[in-house]
Amino acid sequence: MDSRAWARAGAVERGRSRRGTPGRRTRKDWSCSLIVASLVGAFGSSFLYGYNLSVVNAPAQYIKSFYNESWERRHGHPIDPDTLTLLWSVTVSIFAIGGLVGTLMVKLIGKVLGRKYTLLVNNGFAISAALLMACSLQAGVFEMLIVGRFIMGVDGGIALSALPMYLNEISPKEIRGSLGQVTAIFICIGVFTGQVLGLPELLGKESTWPYLFGVIAVPAFVQLVSLPFLPESPRYLLFEKHDQAGAEKAFQTFLGKEDVSREVEEVLTESCVQRNVQLVSVLELLRSPLVRWQVFTVVATMACYQLCGLNAIWFYTNSIFGKAGISPEKIPYITLSTGGIETLAAIFSGLVIERLGRRPLLMGGFGLMALFFGILTITLTLQDHAPWIPYLSIVCILAIIASFCSGPGGIPFILTGEFFQQSQRPAAFIIAGTVNWLSNFAVGLLFPFIQESLGTYCFLVFAAICLTGAVYFYFVLPETKNRTQAEISQAFAKRNKAYPPENTDSAASDTKVTRRPEPDPASTLDNYVKNGVI
């Protein structure tokens, strides 16, 4: 098949989508079951990821004292400062190592258990980690805290792959972006909650800091008792379990209506293309010419997501607030503004993503971050020249955080689910998650050296990364709003320079979907399976 035939097949699919999509039916798409599934799923998954990003900051000095006391009790002498620094670095960074391990486990667990039960089993990691970390002080074993952080990383790695897949597969394409942003919103809420509970008046005290980690068990338990009452992903039931009746029932529950023929038809059309195709491995996905630029774009978005410098912002926050004249005892309360800005910006993104689209939010977010990083570099360099300049630095920090959370903070997870077919999706999330966690680890490892070498000019490195990302998305990323996976693949086809080969053998006899007399793209695209293209 040449490029024109491929485009005609896409036109048929787009026409079918338009004919089956009444105007302005977005409100009807938000069923009660869909809302509950997204909230419960995110509360027990991405919320915990965000919470664990911020929860170690407040009790840092108490944890180091605990390490010193435990070491002295065992060895009879205080811990060496370099050893203490190493232990603390391991405590913080091992979360990313666990996340990488969890990401690599997702495909195997998801294939056996499905999306919903992967999230349920994942709660076991969170609860066991919470018990280990909460009891570490009483047991006097600091290794329990480190192991608990690693296990929570595993939980985060699984959650940030399984949850976006689940939300992507249960939502109508008309609200797929908004529902996908729930992941990012709850990451921000988790960060903010960790900041609030870490205040001295709550759990951020020497006697209560272990309870900061014990709180982790609460969201995990809520998800564990709530999610079983909701259906599995209908796409998983249809594609991998071949349970059409179960898939129809799941669609009816999530969409809140009896007639789900249009949704089932769309899934069956994709199913015809992927019939007899097993789950694609990571190596096969990397080698496939039909998704080459999709993979490049996922890698670029995830790398920019972690390397854009937001984590470095937290390093400077307290010192900038101090330079502005804020007393040290008030800084933790002022820092709450950063978590609040994160949450509000993520909610704003969820409200406008289906109107503005993914592409403008990504380009605009990274472009604004590059601009404010440049201004921040100037204000930090000149902060001793005038008393008002540190306050401008604070504004820049809040603007960078808002720019990140309004687009780049959640869209990478949405795009990973939208770019790939059902059989490719688990492998795609492994690639995305691997890049995410390795980049996270690299920032934590390398930033102190970058900061030491460049000083306040280190933010120019992040400005360059953000600007490069914005330019890449301008030239490469197509808009995926309200488009099927087949339409998104066609948008990448010209850049991939890999059109499915023409096959003169008819596939119509092999195709079960015969609901319409018009030419069905699935009957043509079924040839791709025979030729091993998918």
XYZ file of C-alpha atoms in Angstrom:
534
model
C 0.000 0.000 0.000
C 1.402 3.418 -0.930
C 1.102 6.610 1.086
C -2.091 7.721 -0.704
C -3.865 4.485 0.118
C -2.672 4.785 3.703
C -4.075 8.312 3.855
C -7.401 7.157 2.374
C -7.665 4.508 5.079
C -7.059 7.203 7.672
C -9.710 9.409 6.103
C -12.248 6.610 6.428
C -11.334 6.194 10.090
C -11.591 9.928 10.723
C -14.935 10.048 8.967
C -16.195 7.221 11.097
C -15.044 9.021 14.245
C -16.800 12.224 13.221
C -20.024 10.487 12.279
C -20.100 8.659 15.591
C -19.236 11.632 17.733
C -22.078 14.009 18.552
C -21.077 17.580 19.179
C -20.359 18.728 22.669
C -20.974 15.499 24.499
C -18.069 15.990 26.907
C -20.243 16.282 29.986
C -21.891 12.960 29.240
C -18.474 11.319 28.983
C -17.710 12.099 32.627
C -19.608 9.256 34.281
C -19.530 8.655 38.022
C -17.591 5.395 37.600
C -15.009 7.092 35.394
C -14.471 9.868 37.936
C -14.219 7.422 40.849
C -11.769 5.192 38.940
C -9.513 8.127 38.115
C -9.584 9.590 41.629
C -9.110 6.292 43.451
C -6.449 5.133 40.991
C -4.489 8.381 41.239
C -4.843 8.684 45.032
C -3.251 5.284 45.581
C -0.636 5.678 42.826
C 0.611 9.041 41.512
C -0.270 10.761 44.819
C 2.212 8.487 46.587
C 4.881 9.257 43.996
C 4.519 12.996 44.578
C 4.337 12.541 48.346
C 7.603 10.592 48.403
C 9.342 13.288 46.374
C 8.828 15.862 49.128
C 8.416 13.890 52.349
C 12.155 13.444 53.015
C 12.895 17.184 53.041
C 11.340 18.213 56.367
C 12.774 15.451 58.610
C 16.233 15.425 56.943
C 18.108 16.626 60.043
C 16.285 14.142 62.301
C 16.968 11.254 59.937
C 20.679 12.114 59.853
C 20.707 12.203 63.670
C 19.042 8.791 63.691
C 21.723 7.443 61.349
C 24.464 8.851 63.602
C 22.928 7.409 66.779
C 22.442 3.983 65.218
C 26.005 3.953 63.913
C 27.454 4.994 67.272
C 25.421 2.346 69.090
C 26.743 -0.368 66.782
C 30.363 0.707 66.370
C 31.064 2.712 69.479
C 31.987 5.922 67.672
C 30.114 8.625 65.702
C 29.653 8.201 61.991
C 32.146 9.824 59.664
C 30.676 12.937 57.964
C 31.463 11.565 54.507
C 29.785 8.265 55.349
C 26.741 10.121 56.666
C 26.543 12.142 53.451
C 26.773 8.934 51.428
C 24.019 7.263 53.456
C 21.773 10.282 53.049
C 22.435 10.430 49.305
C 21.586 6.737 49.015
C 18.386 7.278 51.020
C 17.234 9.979 48.612
C 18.440 8.522 45.301
C 17.519 4.872 45.877
C 13.904 5.901 45.291
C 14.815 6.408 41.612
C 16.586 3.036 41.435
C 13.464 1.357 42.793
C 11.393 3.260 40.254
C 13.489 1.841 37.425
C 13.070 -1.686 38.793
C 9.306 -1.165 39.067
C 9.112 0.120 35.506
C 10.861 -2.989 34.186
C 8.385 -5.186 36.101
C 5.249 -3.569 34.670
C 5.017 -5.495 31.402
C 5.234 -8.915 33.041
C 2.834 -8.085 35.870
C 0.411 -6.282 33.566
C 0.299 -9.148 31.076
C -0.675 -11.620 33.799
C -2.883 -9.463 36.009
C -4.172 -6.652 33.806
C -4.198 -2.937 34.543
C -6.532 -2.874 37.532
C -5.034 -5.804 39.398
C -1.516 -4.503 38.769
C -2.528 -1.355 40.652
C -4.070 -3.465 43.415
C -0.996 -5.680 43.836
C 1.152 -2.567 43.823
C -0.510 -1.487 47.058
C 1.316 -4.359 48.745
C 4.624 -2.633 47.995
C 3.365 0.667 49.421
C 1.993 -0.841 52.633
C 5.091 -2.956 53.295
C 7.344 0.065 52.629
C 5.272 2.223 54.990
C 5.610 -0.334 57.785
C 9.371 -0.658 57.282
C 10.003 3.089 57.316
C 7.573 3.879 60.144
C 9.136 1.249 62.418
C 12.777 2.007 61.577
C 13.289 4.469 64.454
C 11.706 2.226 67.057
C 13.718 -0.763 65.816
C 16.908 1.301 65.653
C 17.736 -0.047 62.187
C 18.352 2.708 59.627
C 18.596 0.116 56.825
C 14.836 -0.352 57.167
C 14.329 3.241 56.027
C 16.621 2.792 53.024
C 14.970 -0.492 51.989
C 11.560 1.111 52.457
C 12.531 3.978 50.138
C 13.650 1.445 47.535
C 10.343 -0.448 47.779
C 8.421 2.819 47.468
C 10.434 3.490 44.320
C 9.271 0.141 42.943
C 5.712 1.184 43.784
C 6.219 4.505 41.977
C 7.705 2.850 38.898
C 4.768 0.482 38.573
C 2.208 3.195 39.348
C 3.489 5.714 36.791
C 3.217 3.085 34.053
C 0.092 1.127 35.029
C -2.058 4.128 36.019
C -1.652 6.142 32.764
C -2.325 2.956 30.766
C -5.469 2.275 32.781
C -6.788 5.837 32.492
C -5.977 5.977 28.774
C -7.844 2.751 28.087
C -10.985 3.472 30.092
C -11.585 7.027 28.864
C -13.347 8.234 25.696
C -10.961 10.012 23.359
C -12.952 13.254 23.798
C -11.722 13.570 27.411
C -8.613 11.386 27.264
C -6.292 14.336 27.901
C -8.270 15.735 30.826
C -8.513 12.324 32.474
C -4.831 11.714 31.858
C -3.983 14.953 33.652
C -5.400 13.442 36.850
C -2.048 11.647 37.152
C -0.139 14.940 37.186
C -2.670 16.691 39.434
C -2.311 14.032 42.114
C 1.485 14.107 41.856
C 1.279 17.809 42.707
C -1.242 17.195 45.492
C 1.107 14.546 46.877
C 4.038 16.974 46.885
C 1.903 19.624 48.601
C 0.617 17.124 51.199
C 4.182 16.068 51.999
C 5.090 19.726 52.575
C 2.076 20.332 54.820
C 2.498 17.211 56.969
C 6.203 17.997 57.296
C 5.489 21.237 59.169
C 6.748 21.248 62.794
C 3.201 21.639 64.129
C 2.182 18.367 62.463
C 4.565 15.451 61.844
C 7.817 17.280 61.115
C 9.219 16.806 64.623
C 11.954 14.565 66.007
C 9.478 12.332 67.838
C 6.933 12.009 65.027
C 8.901 11.971 61.769
C 8.469 8.167 61.286
C 4.705 8.757 61.032
C 5.367 10.880 57.937
C 6.310 7.649 56.204
C 3.566 5.615 57.874
C 0.951 7.905 56.258
C 1.829 6.243 52.946
C -0.271 3.232 53.936
C -3.509 5.264 54.005
C -3.871 6.024 50.246
C -2.716 2.497 49.424
C -5.382 1.025 51.698
C -8.092 3.276 50.222
C -7.243 2.083 46.726
C -7.016 -1.526 47.883
C -10.597 -1.545 49.211
C -12.140 0.650 46.472
C -10.676 -0.376 43.129
C -11.998 -4.011 43.194
C -15.521 -2.640 42.741
C -14.589 -1.035 39.399
C -14.149 -2.872 36.082
C -10.917 -3.813 34.367
C -9.798 -1.860 31.312
C -12.213 -2.783 28.468
C -9.378 -2.672 25.956
C -7.364 -5.139 28.023
C -10.396 -7.433 28.291
C -10.975 -7.328 24.544
C -7.408 -7.425 23.223
C -5.637 -9.681 25.675
C -8.430 -11.690 27.333
C -10.718 -11.873 24.252
C -13.694 -11.171 26.509
C -16.025 -9.067 24.382
C -18.967 -9.378 26.795
C -16.792 -8.223 29.688
C -15.422 -5.353 27.604
C -18.913 -4.170 26.662
C -19.998 -4.295 30.300
C -16.898 -2.332 31.348
C -17.600 0.297 28.680
C -21.198 0.585 29.887
C -20.002 1.105 33.470
C -17.342 3.691 32.634
C -19.390 5.594 30.068
C -22.625 5.452 32.041
C -24.810 4.374 29.117
C -26.233 1.205 27.608
C -25.402 1.821 23.950
C -21.629 1.437 23.628
C -21.657 0.162 20.048
C -19.586 3.085 18.749
C -16.851 2.568 21.330
C -16.803 -1.208 20.830
C -16.660 -0.694 17.062
C -13.631 1.562 17.359
C -11.835 -0.967 19.545
C -12.762 -3.877 17.275
C -11.442 -1.948 14.279
C -8.098 -1.658 16.010
C -8.427 -5.270 17.116
C -8.664 -6.403 13.495
C -5.323 -4.769 12.779
C -3.721 -6.379 15.789
C -5.350 -9.798 15.633
C -2.791 -12.600 16.058
C -0.218 -10.052 17.246
C 1.344 -10.737 20.635
C 2.669 -8.093 22.985
C 5.628 -6.359 21.392
C 8.948 -6.494 23.220
C 11.000 -3.387 23.929
C 13.602 -4.433 21.352
C 10.931 -5.026 18.701
C 9.391 -1.634 19.407
C 12.774 0.074 19.104
C 13.403 -1.677 15.772
C 9.980 -0.962 14.246
C 10.219 1.723 11.521
C 6.495 2.483 11.810
C 6.880 3.939 15.325
C 10.436 5.288 15.124
C 9.518 8.933 15.651
C 6.877 8.072 18.236
C 9.639 6.426 20.289
C 11.974 9.393 19.711
C 9.249 11.773 20.875
C 8.441 9.761 24.002
C 12.143 9.653 24.905
C 12.420 13.418 24.298
C 9.362 14.272 26.403
C 10.408 12.077 29.319
C 14.006 13.323 29.215
C 12.857 16.961 29.155
C 10.343 16.160 31.921
C 13.176 15.262 34.307
C 16.098 17.297 32.906
C 14.227 20.611 32.611
C 15.545 21.732 36.000
C 12.463 21.679 38.203
C 14.188 19.418 40.750
C 17.074 21.891 40.852
C 14.620 24.654 41.763
C 13.949 22.986 45.114
C 17.673 23.200 45.890
C 17.611 26.988 45.657
C 14.194 27.713 47.132
C 15.184 28.055 50.787
C 18.292 30.129 50.060
C 16.365 32.496 47.771
C 13.636 32.946 50.374
C 16.341 33.649 52.950
C 17.951 36.263 50.689
C 14.562 37.947 50.389
C 14.603 38.541 54.141
C 12.223 35.764 55.187
C 13.199 34.356 58.579
C 14.296 30.685 58.640
C 11.393 29.595 60.845
C 8.901 31.017 58.327
C 10.519 29.541 55.209
C 8.721 26.152 55.471
C 5.381 27.964 55.413
C 6.363 30.166 52.472
C 7.571 27.044 50.657
C 3.984 25.793 50.734
C 3.264 28.371 48.052
C 5.331 26.334 45.606
C 3.226 23.233 46.238
C 0.046 25.272 45.948
C 1.158 26.782 42.636
C 1.984 23.282 41.366
C -1.483 21.994 42.191
C -3.353 24.985 40.739
C -1.332 24.902 37.510
C -1.929 21.163 37.084
C -5.687 21.645 37.591
C -5.652 24.494 35.062
C -3.925 22.217 32.551
C -6.555 19.534 33.082
C -9.324 22.049 32.409
C -7.887 23.448 29.168
C -6.022 20.515 27.622
C -8.995 19.382 25.517
C -9.467 22.925 24.211
C -5.870 23.967 23.612
C -4.392 20.552 22.866
C -1.217 18.801 23.967
C 1.186 20.477 21.543
C 0.612 24.145 22.561
C 0.781 23.308 26.257
C 4.064 21.424 25.852
C 5.715 24.055 23.656
C 4.386 26.934 25.737
C 5.363 25.329 29.036
C 8.948 24.583 28.038
C 9.285 27.923 26.238
C 8.168 29.869 29.314
C 10.444 27.795 31.538
C 13.419 28.701 29.309
C 12.467 32.391 29.547
C 12.095 32.415 33.328
C 15.260 30.364 33.845
C 17.103 33.096 31.926
C 15.578 35.828 34.092
C 16.295 33.801 37.257
C 19.957 33.546 36.290
C 20.120 37.346 36.009
C 18.333 37.977 39.308
C 20.491 35.463 41.193
C 23.633 37.024 39.776
C 22.524 40.547 40.735
C 20.595 39.741 43.924
C 22.974 41.734 46.175
C 22.650 44.911 44.095
C 19.141 45.866 45.209
C 16.784 44.719 47.995
C 13.909 44.028 45.601
C 15.806 41.652 43.300
C 15.441 38.548 45.564
C 11.672 39.022 45.430
C 11.889 38.936 41.641
C 13.762 35.644 42.009
C 10.845 34.295 44.042
C 8.433 35.326 41.278
C 10.639 33.544 38.727
C 10.641 30.356 40.795
C 6.845 30.357 41.054
C 6.545 31.116 37.338
C 8.849 28.212 36.430
C 6.828 25.837 38.584
C 3.535 27.061 37.071
C 4.913 26.773 33.524
C 6.031 23.191 34.164
C 2.800 21.999 35.757
C 0.567 23.665 33.171
C 1.786 21.287 30.457
C 5.098 19.415 30.658
C 4.229 18.039 34.105
C 1.552 15.613 32.903
C 1.406 15.451 29.118
C 4.375 13.054 28.664
C 2.383 10.300 30.367
C -0.640 11.031 28.166
C 1.357 10.962 24.927
C 2.938 7.617 25.766
C -0.519 6.073 25.961
C -1.801 7.820 22.822
C 1.084 7.100 20.447
C 1.031 3.304 20.522
C -1.279 0.395 19.822
C -2.479 -1.941 22.559
C 0.189 -4.533 21.806
C 2.945 -1.892 21.878
C 1.783 0.096 24.888
C 3.431 -1.901 27.735
C 6.814 -1.827 25.973
C 6.382 1.894 25.293
C 5.766 2.588 28.970
C 8.864 0.571 29.870
C 10.935 2.782 27.554
C 9.295 5.960 28.875
C 9.670 4.884 32.490
C 13.294 3.880 32.031
C 14.160 7.278 30.552
C 12.151 8.984 33.309
C 13.870 7.258 36.221
C 17.383 7.291 34.736
C 17.034 11.015 34.049
C 15.756 11.540 37.591
C 18.779 9.698 38.964
C 21.158 11.623 36.680
C 19.835 14.997 37.878
C 20.255 14.003 41.515
C 23.768 12.708 40.851
C 25.119 15.425 38.565
C 23.373 18.618 39.686
C 25.635 19.257 42.718
C 28.667 19.149 40.424
C 27.002 21.382 37.822
C 26.004 23.836 40.528
C 29.497 23.835 42.031
C 31.110 24.469 38.644
C 28.706 27.056 37.230
C 27.138 28.626 40.321
C 24.010 30.596 39.470
C 24.715 30.081 35.763
C 23.713 26.424 36.136
C 20.160 27.420 35.280
C 21.278 28.340 31.762
C 21.854 24.610 31.183
C 18.218 23.937 32.032
C 17.075 26.885 29.925
C 18.883 25.363 26.948
C 17.233 21.964 27.561
C 13.765 23.546 27.796
C 14.308 25.604 24.652
C 15.563 22.550 22.751
C 12.488 20.612 23.850
C 10.129 23.385 22.731
C 11.783 23.549 19.304
C 11.656 19.758 18.925
C 7.943 19.635 19.723
C 7.255 22.486 17.301
C 8.761 20.595 14.372
C 7.971 16.970 15.277
C 4.939 16.613 17.559
C 1.505 16.403 15.880
C -1.604 17.346 17.811
C -3.207 14.214 19.319
C -6.299 15.833 20.821
C -9.482 13.887 20.050
C -7.690 11.597 17.579
C -7.625 7.815 17.440
C -4.411 5.863 17.592
C -4.693 5.115 13.857
C -4.948 8.827 13.040
C -1.958 9.615 15.238
C 0.066 6.898 13.493
C -0.832 8.397 10.117
C 0.373 11.807 11.316
C 3.778 10.268 12.033
C 3.850 8.077 8.881
C 5.437 10.662 6.572
C 8.197 11.455 9.051
C 8.820 7.757 9.714
C 9.120 7.185 5.931
C 7.734 3.716 6.502
C 4.364 3.016 4.948
C 2.916 -0.492 5.166
C 3.674 -2.438 1.964
C 0.969 -3.062 -0.568
C -0.487 -6.545 -0.439
C -2.742 -7.727 -3.247
C -4.186 -10.602 -1.249
C -7.567 -9.749 0.109
C -7.924 -9.675 3.861
C -11.645 -9.184 3.832
C -12.335 -12.847 4.371
C -10.233 -12.810 7.526
C -11.900 -9.735 8.974
C -14.775 -10.313 11.373
C -15.958 -6.698 11.516
C -18.650 -6.285 8.829
C -20.988 -3.783 10.396
C -20.727 -1.259 7.541
C -20.802 -1.726 3.789
C -18.304 1.109 3.332
C -14.577 0.345 2.936
C -13.162 -0.530 6.321
C -9.569 0.471 7.031
C -9.241 -2.529 9.287
C -9.802 -4.946 6.367
C -7.000 -3.270 4.479
C -4.741 -2.792 7.455
C -5.157 -6.437 8.407
C -2.568 -7.122 5.697
C 0.007 -5.415 7.903
C -0.301 -8.206 10.415
C 0.287 -10.815 7.734
C 3.415 -9.025 6.632
C 4.746 -8.706 10.180
C 4.682 -4.926 10.101
C 2.849 -4.266 13.380
